[in-house]
Amino acid sequence: MKREIEIKYLLKNELERNKLVANLQNKYPKLIHKGPQPIKSYYYENNPTKKQVLRAASVLLNEKERIEELENVINNSEEFVVRCRSLSDNVSFAVKGASAGKDPLHAENRLEFEAPLLKSLDEVNRIFQEAGLKIVSRWSGVRDSYSLDGTINAELEFMSGYGYKVELEILINDGESISSATEKLNELAKVLVLVKAKAGLLANMYEYYNANWQQYFDTSKVFNDKTWKTLGR
């Protein structure tokens, strides 16, 4: 199983975003850039039943091994979330799992299953809903992906509601050191002068967006100052 070590950071504006890109280019001369890519994501209620997810997977996946891999992620997660996504028209779905009491969407250490699909985003969404999953929000934005050194990736995004943010991530296999991967990301964040969001802020943002996503989806609108203050930024 793959384990995703990922830390999220919020950026105030485009100026901070451009400064970060310049810092990445200076630190990693062989930086590989892909983008900008339009992105749309659909999220479903946390913790659907295993039966519901596997019912959808049986339609979406042709390989028995991939279904078994998905089942392993669900079986080894106390909390999990399902997402389908279109990135430059490349569609995929993912299940992200976390231990008990952890947020599967925002925890730094998560199990992850992801599979590319030869269907449209709306077709995949229909299959999930027919399996019994309930969609809670739709997201839109633009992503720039950077491969830094072959192990660390930086995903810079402008997302509806949220504005600019960056995710630093490493994928590791079971048995590899979680603490070493986390420390590697933390050291890089110090060099890039990135500060993690306040505890609970990301969860507050997600909850607020889910309740109001129709105002933001497919627009460039972001939370206003009053909303940010209410959320704890």
Coordinates of N, CA and C in Angstrom, one line a residue:
M1 N 0.8 -1.2 0.0 CA 0.0 0.0 0.0 C 0.9 1.2 0.0
K2 N 0.4 2.3 -0.7 CA 1.1 3.5 -0.7 C 0.6 4.4 0.5
R3 N 1.5 5.1 1.1 CA 1.1 6.0 2.2 C 1.6 7.4 1.7
E4 N 0.6 8.4 1.9 CA 0.9 9.8 1.4 C 1.3 10.6 2.6
I5 N 2.4 11.2 2.6 CA 2.8 12.2 3.6 C 2.7 13.6 3.0
E6 N 1.7 14.4 3.5 CA 1.4 15.6 2.8 C 1.1 16.7 3.8
I7 N 1.7 17.9 3.6 CA 1.4 19.0 4.4 C 0.9 20.2 3.6
K8 N -0.1 20.8 4.1 CA -0.8 21.9 3.3 C -0.4 23.3 3.9
Y9 N -0.3 24.2 3.0 CA 0.0 25.6 3.4 C -0.9 26.6 2.6
L10 N -1.3 27.6 3.3 CA -2.1 28.6 2.6 C -1.2 29.8 2.2
L11 N -1.5 30.3 1.0 CA -0.8 31.5 0.5 C -1.8 32.7 0.4
K12 N -1.3 33.9 0.8 CA -2.2 35.0 0.9 C -2.7 35.5 -0.5
N13 N -1.8 35.5 -1.5 CA -2.1 36.1 -2.7 C -1.2 35.6 -3.8
E14 N -1.4 36.1 -5.0 CA -0.6 35.7 -6.2 C 0.9 36.1 -6.0
L15 N 1.2 37.2 -5.3 CA 2.5 37.6 -5.1 C 3.3 36.5 -4.3
E16 N 2.6 36.0 -3.2 CA 3.3 35.0 -2.4 C 3.5 33.7 -3.2
R17 N 2.5 33.4 -4.1 CA 2.6 32.2 -5.0 C 3.8 32.4 -5.9
N18 N 4.0 33.5 -6.5 CA 5.1 33.7 -7.5 C 6.4 33.7 -6.8
K19 N 6.4 34.2 -5.6 CA 7.7 34.2 -4.8 C 8.1 32.8 -4.4
L20 N 7.1 32.0 -4.1 CA 7.4 30.5 -3.8 C 7.9 29.8 -5.1
V21 N 7.3 30.1 -6.2 CA 7.8 29.5 -7.5 C 9.3 29.8 -7.7
A22 N 9.6 31.1 -7.5 CA 11.0 31.6 -7.7 C 11.9 30.9 -6.7
N23 N 11.5 30.7 -5.5 CA 12.3 30.0 -4.5 C 12.5 28.5 -4.9
L24 N 11.5 27.9 -5.4 CA 11.6 26.5 -5.8 C 12.6 26.4 -7.0
Q25 N 12.5 27.3 -7.9 CA 13.4 27.3 -9.1 C 14.8 27.5 -8.7
N26 N 15.1 28.4 -7.7 CA 16.4 28.6 -7.2 C 17.0 27.4 -6.5
K27 N 16.2 26.7 -5.7 CA 16.7 25.6 -4.9 C 16.8 24.4 -5.7
Y28 N 15.9 24.2 -6.8 CA 15.9 23.0 -7.6 C 16.1 23.4 -9.0
P29 N 17.3 23.5 -9.5 CA 17.5 24.0 -10.9 C 16.9 23.0 -12.0
K30 N 16.8 21.7 -11.6 CA 16.2 20.7 -12.5 C 14.7 20.5 -12.2
L31 N 14.1 21.4 -11.6 CA 12.7 21.4 -11.3 C 11.9 21.0 -12.6
I32 N 10.9 20.1 -12.4 CA 10.1 19.7 -13.5 C 8.7 20.2 -13.3
H33 N 8.2 21.1 -14.2 CA 6.9 21.8 -14.0 C 5.9 21.2 -15.0
K34 N 4.7 21.0 -14.5 CA 3.6 20.6 -15.4 C 2.4 21.5 -15.0
G35 N 1.9 22.2 -16.0 CA 0.8 23.1 -15.8 C 0.9 24.4 -16.5
P36 N 0.0 25.3 -16.3 CA -1.2 25.2 -15.5 C -2.2 24.2 -16.0
Q37 N -2.9 23.5 -15.1 CA -3.9 22.5 -15.5 C -5.2 22.8 -14.9
P38 N -6.3 22.9 -15.6 CA -7.6 23.1 -15.0 C -8.0 21.8 -14.2
I39 N -8.6 22.0 -13.0 CA -8.9 20.9 -12.1 C -10.3 21.1 -11.6
K40 N -11.0 20.0 -11.5 CA -12.3 19.9 -10.9 C -12.4 18.7 -10.0
S41 N -12.9 18.8 -8.8 CA -13.0 17.7 -7.9 C -14.4 17.6 -7.3
Y42 N -14.8 16.4 -7.1 CA -16.1 16.1 -6.4 C -15.8 15.3 -5.1
Y43 N -16.3 15.8 -4.0 CA -16.1 15.0 -2.7 C -17.4 14.5 -2.2
Y44 N -17.3 13.4 -1.5 CA -18.5 12.7 -1.0 C -18.4 12.6 0.5
E45 N -19.6 12.3 1.1 CA -19.6 12.2 2.6 C -18.6 11.2 3.1
N46 N -17.9 11.6 4.2 CA -16.9 10.7 4.8 C -17.5 9.4 5.2
N47 N -16.7 8.4 5.1 CA -17.0 7.0 5.6 C -18.3 6.4 5.0
P48 N -18.4 6.4 3.7 CA -19.5 5.5 3.1 C -19.2 4.1 3.5
T49 N -20.1 3.2 3.3 CA -19.8 1.8 3.6 C -18.8 1.2 2.6
K50 N -18.1 0.2 3.1 CA -17.2 -0.5 2.2 C -17.9 -1.1 1.0
K51 N -19.1 -1.6 1.3 CA -19.9 -2.2 0.2 C -20.3 -1.2 -0.9
Q52 N -20.6 0.1 -0.5 CA -20.9 1.1 -1.5 C -19.7 1.4 -2.4
V53 N -18.5 1.6 -1.7 CA -17.3 1.9 -2.5 C -16.9 0.8 -3.4
L54 N -17.0 -0.4 -3.0 CA -16.6 -1.6 -3.8 C -17.6 -1.8 -4.9
R55 N -18.9 -1.5 -4.7 CA -19.9 -1.6 -5.7 C -19.5 -0.6 -6.9
A56 N -19.1 0.6 -6.6 CA -18.7 1.5 -7.6 C -17.4 1.1 -8.3
A57 N -16.5 0.6 -7.4 CA -15.2 0.2 -8.0 C -15.3 -1.0 -8.9
S58 N -16.3 -1.9 -8.7 CA -16.5 -3.0 -9.6 C -16.9 -2.6 -11.0
V59 N -17.5 -1.4 -11.1 CA -17.9 -0.9 -12.4 C -16.7 -0.1 -13.0
L60 N -15.9 0.6 -12.2 CA -14.9 1.5 -12.6 C -13.6 0.8 -12.9
L61 N -13.3 -0.3 -12.2 CA -12.0 -0.9 -12.3 C -12.1 -2.3 -12.9
N62 N -11.2 -2.6 -13.8 CA -11.2 -3.9 -14.5 C -10.2 -4.9 -13.9
E63 N -9.3 -4.4 -13.1 CA -8.2 -5.3 -12.6 C -8.5 -5.8 -11.2
K64 N -8.6 -7.1 -10.9 CA -8.8 -7.6 -9.6 C -7.8 -7.1 -8.6
E65 N -6.6 -7.0 -9.0 CA -5.5 -6.5 -8.1 C -5.7 -5.1 -7.6
R66 N -6.3 -4.3 -8.5 CA -6.5 -2.9 -8.1 C -7.7 -2.8 -7.1
I67 N -8.7 -3.6 -7.3 CA -9.8 -3.7 -6.3 C -9.3 -4.2 -5.0
E68 N -8.5 -5.2 -5.0 CA -7.9 -5.7 -3.7 C -7.1 -4.6 -3.0
E69 N -6.3 -3.8 -3.8 CA -5.5 -2.7 -3.3 C -6.4 -1.7 -2.6
L70 N -7.5 -1.4 -3.3 CA -8.5 -0.4 -2.7 C -9.1 -1.0 -1.4
E71 N -9.5 -2.3 -1.4 CA -10.0 -2.9 -0.2 C -9.1 -2.9 1.0
N72 N -7.8 -3.0 0.7 CA -6.8 -3.0 1.7 C -6.7 -1.6 2.4
V73 N -6.8 -0.6 1.6 CA -6.8 0.8 2.1 C -8.0 1.0 3.0
I74 N -9.2 0.6 2.6 CA -10.4 0.7 3.4 C -10.3 -0.1 4.7
N75 N -9.8 -1.3 4.6 CA -9.7 -2.2 5.8 C -8.7 -1.7 6.8
N76 N -7.7 -0.9 6.3 CA -6.7 -0.4 7.3 C -6.9 1.0 7.7
S77 N -8.1 1.6 7.4 CA -8.4 2.9 7.7 C -9.6 3.0 8.6
E78 N -9.5 3.8 9.7 CA -10.7 4.0 10.6 C -11.6 5.1 10.0
E79 N -11.0 6.0 9.3 CA -11.7 7.1 8.6 C -11.3 7.2 7.2
F80 N -12.2 7.4 6.2 CA -11.7 7.6 4.9 C -12.7 8.5 4.1
V81 N -12.2 9.0 3.0 CA -12.9 9.9 2.2 C -12.7 9.5 0.7
V82 N -13.8 9.7 -0.1 CA -13.7 9.4 -1.5 C -13.8 10.7 -2.3
R83 N -13.0 10.7 -3.4 CA -13.0 11.9 -4.2 C -12.8 11.5 -5.7
C84 N -13.5 12.1 -6.6 CA -13.2 11.9 -8.0 C -12.8 13.3 -8.6
R85 N -11.9 13.2 -9.6 CA -11.3 14.4 -10.1 C -11.0 14.4 -11.6
S86 N -11.0 15.6 -12.2 CA -10.6 15.8 -13.5 C -9.5 16.8 -13.5
L87 N -8.3 16.4 -14.1 CA -7.1 17.2 -14.1 C -6.7 17.3 -15.6
S88 N -7.0 18.4 -16.2 CA -6.7 18.5 -17.7 C -7.4 17.4 -18.4
D89 N -8.7 17.1 -18.0 CA -9.5 16.1 -18.7 C -9.0 14.7 -18.4
N90 N -8.0 14.5 -17.5 CA -7.6 13.2 -17.1 C -8.4 12.9 -15.8
V91 N -9.2 11.9 -15.8 CA -10.2 11.6 -14.7 C -9.6 10.5 -13.8
S92 N -9.8 10.6 -12.5 CA -9.4 9.6 -11.6 C -10.3 9.6 -10.4
F93 N -10.2 8.5 -9.6 CA -10.9 8.6 -8.3 C -9.9 8.1 -7.3
A94 N -10.1 8.6 -6.0 CA -9.1 8.3 -4.9 C -9.9 8.0 -3.7
V95 N -9.3 7.2 -2.8 CA -9.8 7.0 -1.5 C -8.6 7.3 -0.6
K96 N -8.8 8.2 0.4 CA -7.7 8.6 1.3 C -8.2 8.1 2.7
G97 N -7.3 7.4 3.4 CA -7.7 6.8 4.7 C -6.8 7.3 5.8
A98 N -7.3 7.4 7.0 CA -6.5 7.8 8.2 C -6.9 7.0 9.4
S99 N -6.1 7.0 10.4 CA -6.3 6.3 11.7 C -7.5 7.0 12.5
A100 N -7.9 6.3 13.5 CA -9.1 6.8 14.3 C -8.8 8.2 14.8
G101 N -9.8 9.0 14.7 CA -9.7 10.4 15.2 C -8.9 11.4 14.4
K102 N -8.4 10.9 13.2 CA -7.7 11.7 12.3 C -8.6 12.1 11.1
D103 N -8.3 13.3 10.6 CA -9.1 13.8 9.4 C -8.5 13.2 8.2
P104 N -9.2 12.3 7.4 CA -8.6 11.7 6.3 C -8.3 12.6 5.1
L105 N -8.9 13.8 5.2 CA -8.7 14.8 4.1 C -7.4 15.7 4.4
H106 N -7.2 15.9 5.7 CA -6.2 16.9 6.1 C -5.0 16.3 6.9
A107 N -5.1 15.1 7.3 CA -4.1 14.5 8.1 C -2.8 14.5 7.3
E108 N -1.6 14.6 8.0 CA -0.4 14.6 7.3 C 0.0 13.2 6.8
N109 N -0.4 12.2 7.5 CA -0.1 10.8 7.2 C -1.3 10.0 6.9
R110 N -1.4 9.6 5.6 CA -2.6 8.9 5.2 C -2.3 7.8 4.2
L111 N -3.2 6.8 4.3 CA -3.1 5.7 3.2 C -3.8 6.3 2.0
E112 N -3.4 5.9 0.8 CA -4.0 6.5 -0.4 C -4.1 5.4 -1.5
F113 N -5.3 5.4 -2.1 CA -5.5 4.6 -3.3 C -6.0 5.6 -4.4
E114 N -5.4 5.5 -5.6 CA -5.9 6.4 -6.7 C -5.8 5.6 -8.0
A115 N -6.8 5.8 -8.8 CA -6.8 5.0 -10.1 C -7.3 6.0 -11.2
P116 N -6.5 6.0 -12.3 CA -7.0 6.7 -13.5 C -8.2 6.0 -14.2
L117 N -9.1 6.8 -14.8 CA -10.3 6.2 -15.4 C -10.5 6.7 -16.8
L118 N -11.1 5.9 -17.6 CA -11.4 6.3 -19.0 C -12.9 6.6 -19.1
K119 N -13.3 7.5 -18.2 CA -14.7 8.0 -18.2 C -14.7 9.5 -17.9
S120 N -15.8 10.2 -18.2 CA -15.9 11.6 -17.8 C -16.1 11.7 -16.3
L121 N -15.8 12.9 -15.8 CA -16.0 13.2 -14.4 C -17.5 12.9 -14.0
D122 N -18.4 13.4 -14.8 CA -19.8 13.3 -14.5 C -20.3 11.8 -14.6
E123 N -19.7 11.0 -15.5 CA -20.0 9.6 -15.5 C -19.6 8.9 -14.2
V124 N -18.3 9.2 -13.8 CA -17.8 8.6 -12.5 C -18.7 9.0 -11.4
N125 N -19.1 10.3 -11.3 CA -20.0 10.8 -10.2 C -21.3 10.0 -10.3
R126 N -21.8 9.8 -11.4 CA -23.1 9.1 -11.5 C -23.0 7.7 -10.9
I127 N -21.9 7.0 -11.3 CA -21.6 5.6 -10.8 C -21.5 5.6 -9.2
F128 N -20.8 6.6 -8.7 CA -20.7 6.7 -7.2 C -22.1 6.9 -6.6
Q129 N -22.8 7.8 -7.2 CA -24.1 8.1 -6.6 C -25.1 7.0 -6.7
E130 N -25.0 6.2 -7.8 CA -25.9 5.0 -7.9 C -25.5 3.9 -6.9
A131 N -24.2 4.0 -6.5 CA -23.7 3.0 -5.5 C -24.1 3.5 -4.1
G132 N -24.7 4.7 -4.0 CA -25.2 5.1 -2.7 C -24.3 6.2 -2.0
L133 N -23.3 6.7 -2.7 CA -22.5 7.8 -2.1 C -23.2 9.1 -2.3
K134 N -23.1 10.0 -1.3 CA -23.7 11.3 -1.4 C -22.7 12.4 -1.6
I135 N -22.8 13.1 -2.7 CA -21.8 14.2 -3.0 C -22.1 15.4 -2.0
V136 N -21.0 15.9 -1.5 CA -21.1 17.1 -0.5 C -20.6 18.4 -1.1
S137 N -19.7 18.3 -2.1 CA -19.2 19.6 -2.7 C -18.5 19.3 -4.0
R138 N -18.5 20.4 -4.8 CA -17.7 20.4 -6.1 C -16.8 21.5 -6.1
W139 N -15.6 21.3 -6.6 CA -14.5 22.3 -6.5 C -13.9 22.5 -7.9
S140 N -13.4 23.7 -8.1 CA -12.8 24.0 -9.4 C -11.5 24.9 -9.2
G141 N -10.6 24.9 -10.1 CA -9.4 25.7 -10.0 C -8.4 25.4 -11.0
V142 N -7.2 25.8 -10.7 CA -6.0 25.6 -11.6 C -4.9 25.0 -10.8
R143 N -4.1 24.0 -11.3 CA -3.0 23.4 -10.6 C -1.8 23.5 -11.4
D144 N -0.6 23.9 -10.7 CA 0.7 23.7 -11.3 C 1.4 22.7 -10.4
S145 N 2.0 21.7 -11.0 CA 2.6 20.6 -10.3 C 4.1 20.7 -10.6
Y146 N 4.9 20.5 -9.5 CA 6.4 20.6 -9.6 C 7.0 19.3 -8.9
S147 N 7.8 18.6 -9.7 CA 8.6 17.5 -9.2 C 9.9 18.1 -8.8
L148 N 10.3 18.0 -7.5 CA 11.5 18.7 -7.0 C 12.7 17.9 -7.2
D149 N 12.7 16.7 -6.6 CA 14.0 16.0 -6.7 C 13.8 14.5 -6.9
G150 N 12.6 14.2 -7.5 CA 12.3 12.8 -7.8 C 11.5 12.1 -6.6
T151 N 11.5 12.7 -5.4 CA 10.8 12.2 -4.3 C 9.7 13.1 -3.8
I152 N 10.0 14.4 -3.8 CA 9.1 15.4 -3.3 C 8.3 16.1 -4.4
N153 N 7.0 16.3 -4.2 CA 6.2 17.0 -5.2 C 5.6 18.2 -4.5
A154 N 5.5 19.3 -5.2 CA 4.8 20.5 -4.7 C 3.6 20.8 -5.7
E155 N 2.4 20.9 -5.1 CA 1.2 21.1 -5.9 C 0.7 22.5 -5.5
L156 N 0.9 23.5 -6.4 CA 0.4 24.8 -6.2 C -1.0 25.0 -6.9
E157 N -1.9 25.5 -6.2 CA -3.3 25.6 -6.7 C -3.9 26.9 -6.4
F158 N -4.8 27.3 -7.3 CA -5.8 28.3 -7.0 C -7.1 27.6 -7.0
M159 N -7.8 27.6 -5.9 CA -9.0 26.8 -5.8 C -10.2 27.7 -5.4
S160 N -11.4 27.4 -6.0 CA -12.6 28.1 -5.7 C -12.7 28.2 -4.1
G161 N -13.1 29.4 -3.7 CA -13.2 29.6 -2.2 C -11.9 29.8 -1.5
Y162 N -11.0 28.9 -1.6 CA -9.8 28.9 -0.9 C -8.8 30.0 -1.4
G163 N -8.7 30.2 -2.7 CA -7.6 31.0 -3.2 C -6.3 30.2 -3.4
Y164 N -5.2 30.8 -3.1 CA -3.9 30.1 -3.4 C -3.5 29.2 -2.2
K165 N -3.0 28.0 -2.5 CA -2.5 27.1 -1.5 C -1.4 26.2 -2.1
V166 N -0.6 25.6 -1.3 CA 0.4 24.7 -1.8 C 0.4 23.4 -0.9
E167 N 0.6 22.3 -1.5 CA 0.8 21.0 -0.8 C 2.2 20.5 -1.1
L168 N 2.9 20.1 -0.1 CA 4.2 19.4 -0.3 C 3.9 17.9 0.1
E169 N 4.3 17.0 -0.8 CA 4.0 15.6 -0.5 C 5.1 14.7 -0.9
I170 N 5.1 13.5 -0.2 CA 6.0 12.4 -0.5 C 5.1 11.2 -0.5
L171 N 5.2 10.3 -1.4 CA 4.6 9.0 -1.4 C 5.6 7.9 -0.9
I172 N 5.3 7.2 0.1 CA 6.2 6.1 0.6 C 5.4 4.8 0.6
N173 N 6.2 3.7 0.6 CA 5.6 2.4 0.8 C 5.5 2.0 2.2
D174 N 4.6 1.0 2.5 CA 4.5 0.5 3.9 C 5.8 0.0 4.3
G175 N 6.2 0.4 5.5 CA 7.5 0.0 6.1 C 8.5 1.1 6.0
E176 N 8.4 2.0 5.1 CA 9.3 3.1 5.1 C 9.0 4.1 6.2
S177 N 10.0 4.9 6.6 CA 9.9 5.7 7.7 C 9.0 6.9 7.5
I178 N 7.9 7.0 8.3 CA 7.0 8.1 8.2 C 7.6 9.4 8.8
S179 N 8.3 9.2 9.9 CA 8.9 10.4 10.6 C 10.0 11.0 9.7
S180 N 10.8 10.2 9.0 CA 11.8 10.7 8.1 C 11.2 11.5 7.0
A181 N 10.1 11.0 6.4 CA 9.5 11.7 5.3 C 8.9 13.0 5.8
T182 N 8.2 13.0 6.9 CA 7.6 14.2 7.5 C 8.7 15.2 7.8
E183 N 9.8 14.8 8.4 CA 10.9 15.7 8.7 C 11.5 16.4 7.4
K184 N 11.6 15.6 6.4 CA 12.1 16.1 5.1 C 11.2 17.2 4.6
L185 N 9.9 17.0 4.7 CA 8.9 18.1 4.3 C 9.0 19.3 5.2
N186 N 9.1 19.1 6.5 CA 9.2 20.2 7.4 C 10.5 21.0 7.2
E187 N 11.6 20.4 6.9 CA 12.8 21.1 6.6 C 12.7 21.9 5.3
L188 N 12.1 21.3 4.3 CA 11.9 22.1 3.1 C 11.0 23.3 3.3
A189 N 9.9 23.1 4.1 CA 9.0 24.2 4.4 C 9.8 25.4 5.1
K190 N 10.7 25.1 5.9 CA 11.5 26.1 6.6 C 12.3 26.9 5.6
V191 N 12.9 26.2 4.6 CA 13.7 26.9 3.6 C 12.9 27.7 2.7
L192 N 11.6 27.3 2.4 CA 10.7 28.0 1.6 C 9.9 29.1 2.3
V193 N 10.1 29.1 3.6 CA 9.4 30.1 4.5 C 7.9 29.9 4.4
L194 N 7.5 28.6 4.5 CA 6.1 28.3 4.5 C 5.7 27.9 6.0
V195 N 4.5 28.4 6.4 CA 4.0 28.2 7.7 C 2.7 27.4 7.6
K196 N 2.6 26.3 8.4 CA 1.4 25.5 8.3 C 0.2 26.2 8.8
A197 N -0.9 25.9 8.3 CA -2.2 26.5 8.7 C -2.4 26.2 10.2
K198 N -3.2 27.1 10.9 CA -3.5 26.9 12.3 C -4.3 25.6 12.5
A199 N -4.1 25.0 13.6 CA -4.9 23.7 13.9 C -6.4 23.9 13.7
G200 N -7.0 23.1 13.0 CA -8.4 23.1 12.8 C -8.9 24.1 11.7
L201 N -8.0 24.9 11.2 CA -8.4 25.9 10.2 C -8.8 25.2 8.9
L202 N -8.1 24.2 8.4 CA -8.4 23.5 7.2 C -9.7 22.8 7.3
A203 N -10.0 22.2 8.5 CA -11.2 21.5 8.7 C -12.4 22.5 8.6
N204 N -12.2 23.7 9.3 CA -13.2 24.7 9.2 C -13.5 25.2 7.8
M205 N -12.4 25.4 7.1 CA -12.6 25.8 5.7 C -13.4 24.8 4.8
Y206 N -13.0 23.5 5.0 CA -13.7 22.5 4.3 C -15.2 22.4 4.6
E207 N -15.5 22.5 5.9 CA -16.9 22.5 6.3 C -17.7 23.7 5.8
Y208 N -17.1 24.8 5.8 CA -17.7 26.0 5.3 C -17.9 25.9 3.8
Y209 N -16.9 25.5 3.1 CA -17.1 25.4 1.6 C -18.1 24.4 1.3
N210 N -18.2 23.2 2.0 CA -19.2 22.2 1.7 C -20.6 22.8 1.8
A211 N -20.8 23.7 2.8 CA -22.1 24.3 3.0 C -22.5 25.4 2.0
N212 N -21.4 25.9 1.3 CA -21.6 27.1 0.4 C -21.0 26.9 -1.0
W213 N -20.7 25.7 -1.4 CA -19.9 25.5 -2.6 C -20.6 26.1 -3.8
Q214 N -21.9 26.1 -3.9 CA -22.6 26.6 -5.1 C -22.2 28.1 -5.4
Q215 N -21.8 28.8 -4.3 CA -21.4 30.2 -4.5 C -20.1 30.3 -5.2
Y216 N -19.2 29.3 -5.1 CA -17.8 29.4 -5.5 C -17.5 28.5 -6.7
F217 N -18.1 27.4 -6.9 CA -17.7 26.4 -7.9 C -17.8 27.1 -9.3
D218 N -16.8 26.8 -10.1 CA -16.7 27.4 -11.5 C -16.6 28.9 -11.5
T219 N -16.1 29.5 -10.4 CA -15.9 30.9 -10.4 C -14.4 31.2 -9.8
S220 N -14.0 32.4 -9.8 CA -12.7 32.8 -9.2 C -12.9 33.4 -7.8
K221 N -14.2 33.3 -7.3 CA -14.5 33.9 -6.0 C -13.8 33.2 -4.9
V222 N -13.3 33.9 -3.9 CA -12.6 33.4 -2.7 C -13.3 33.9 -1.5
F223 N -13.1 33.3 -0.4 CA -13.6 33.7 0.9 C -13.2 35.2 1.2
N224 N -14.2 36.0 1.7 CA -13.8 37.4 2.0 C -13.2 37.5 3.4
D225 N -12.7 38.7 3.7 CA -12.0 38.8 5.0 C -12.8 38.4 6.2
K226 N -14.1 38.7 6.2 CA -15.0 38.4 7.3 C -15.1 36.9 7.5
T227 N -15.2 36.2 6.3 CA -15.3 34.7 6.4 C -14.0 34.1 6.9
W228 N -12.9 34.6 6.4 CA -11.6 34.1 6.9 C -11.4 34.3 8.4
K229 N -11.9 35.4 8.9 CA -11.8 35.7 10.3 C -12.6 34.7 11.1
T230 N -13.9 34.5 10.6 CA -14.8 33.6 11.3 C -14.2 32.2 11.3
L231 N -13.5 31.8 10.2 CA -12.9 30.4 10.1 C -11.6 30.3 11.0
G232 N -11.0 31.4 11.4 CA -9.9 31.3 12.3 C -8.5 31.6 11.7
R233 N -8.5 32.2 10.5 CA -7.3 32.5 9.9 C -6.7 33.8 10.4

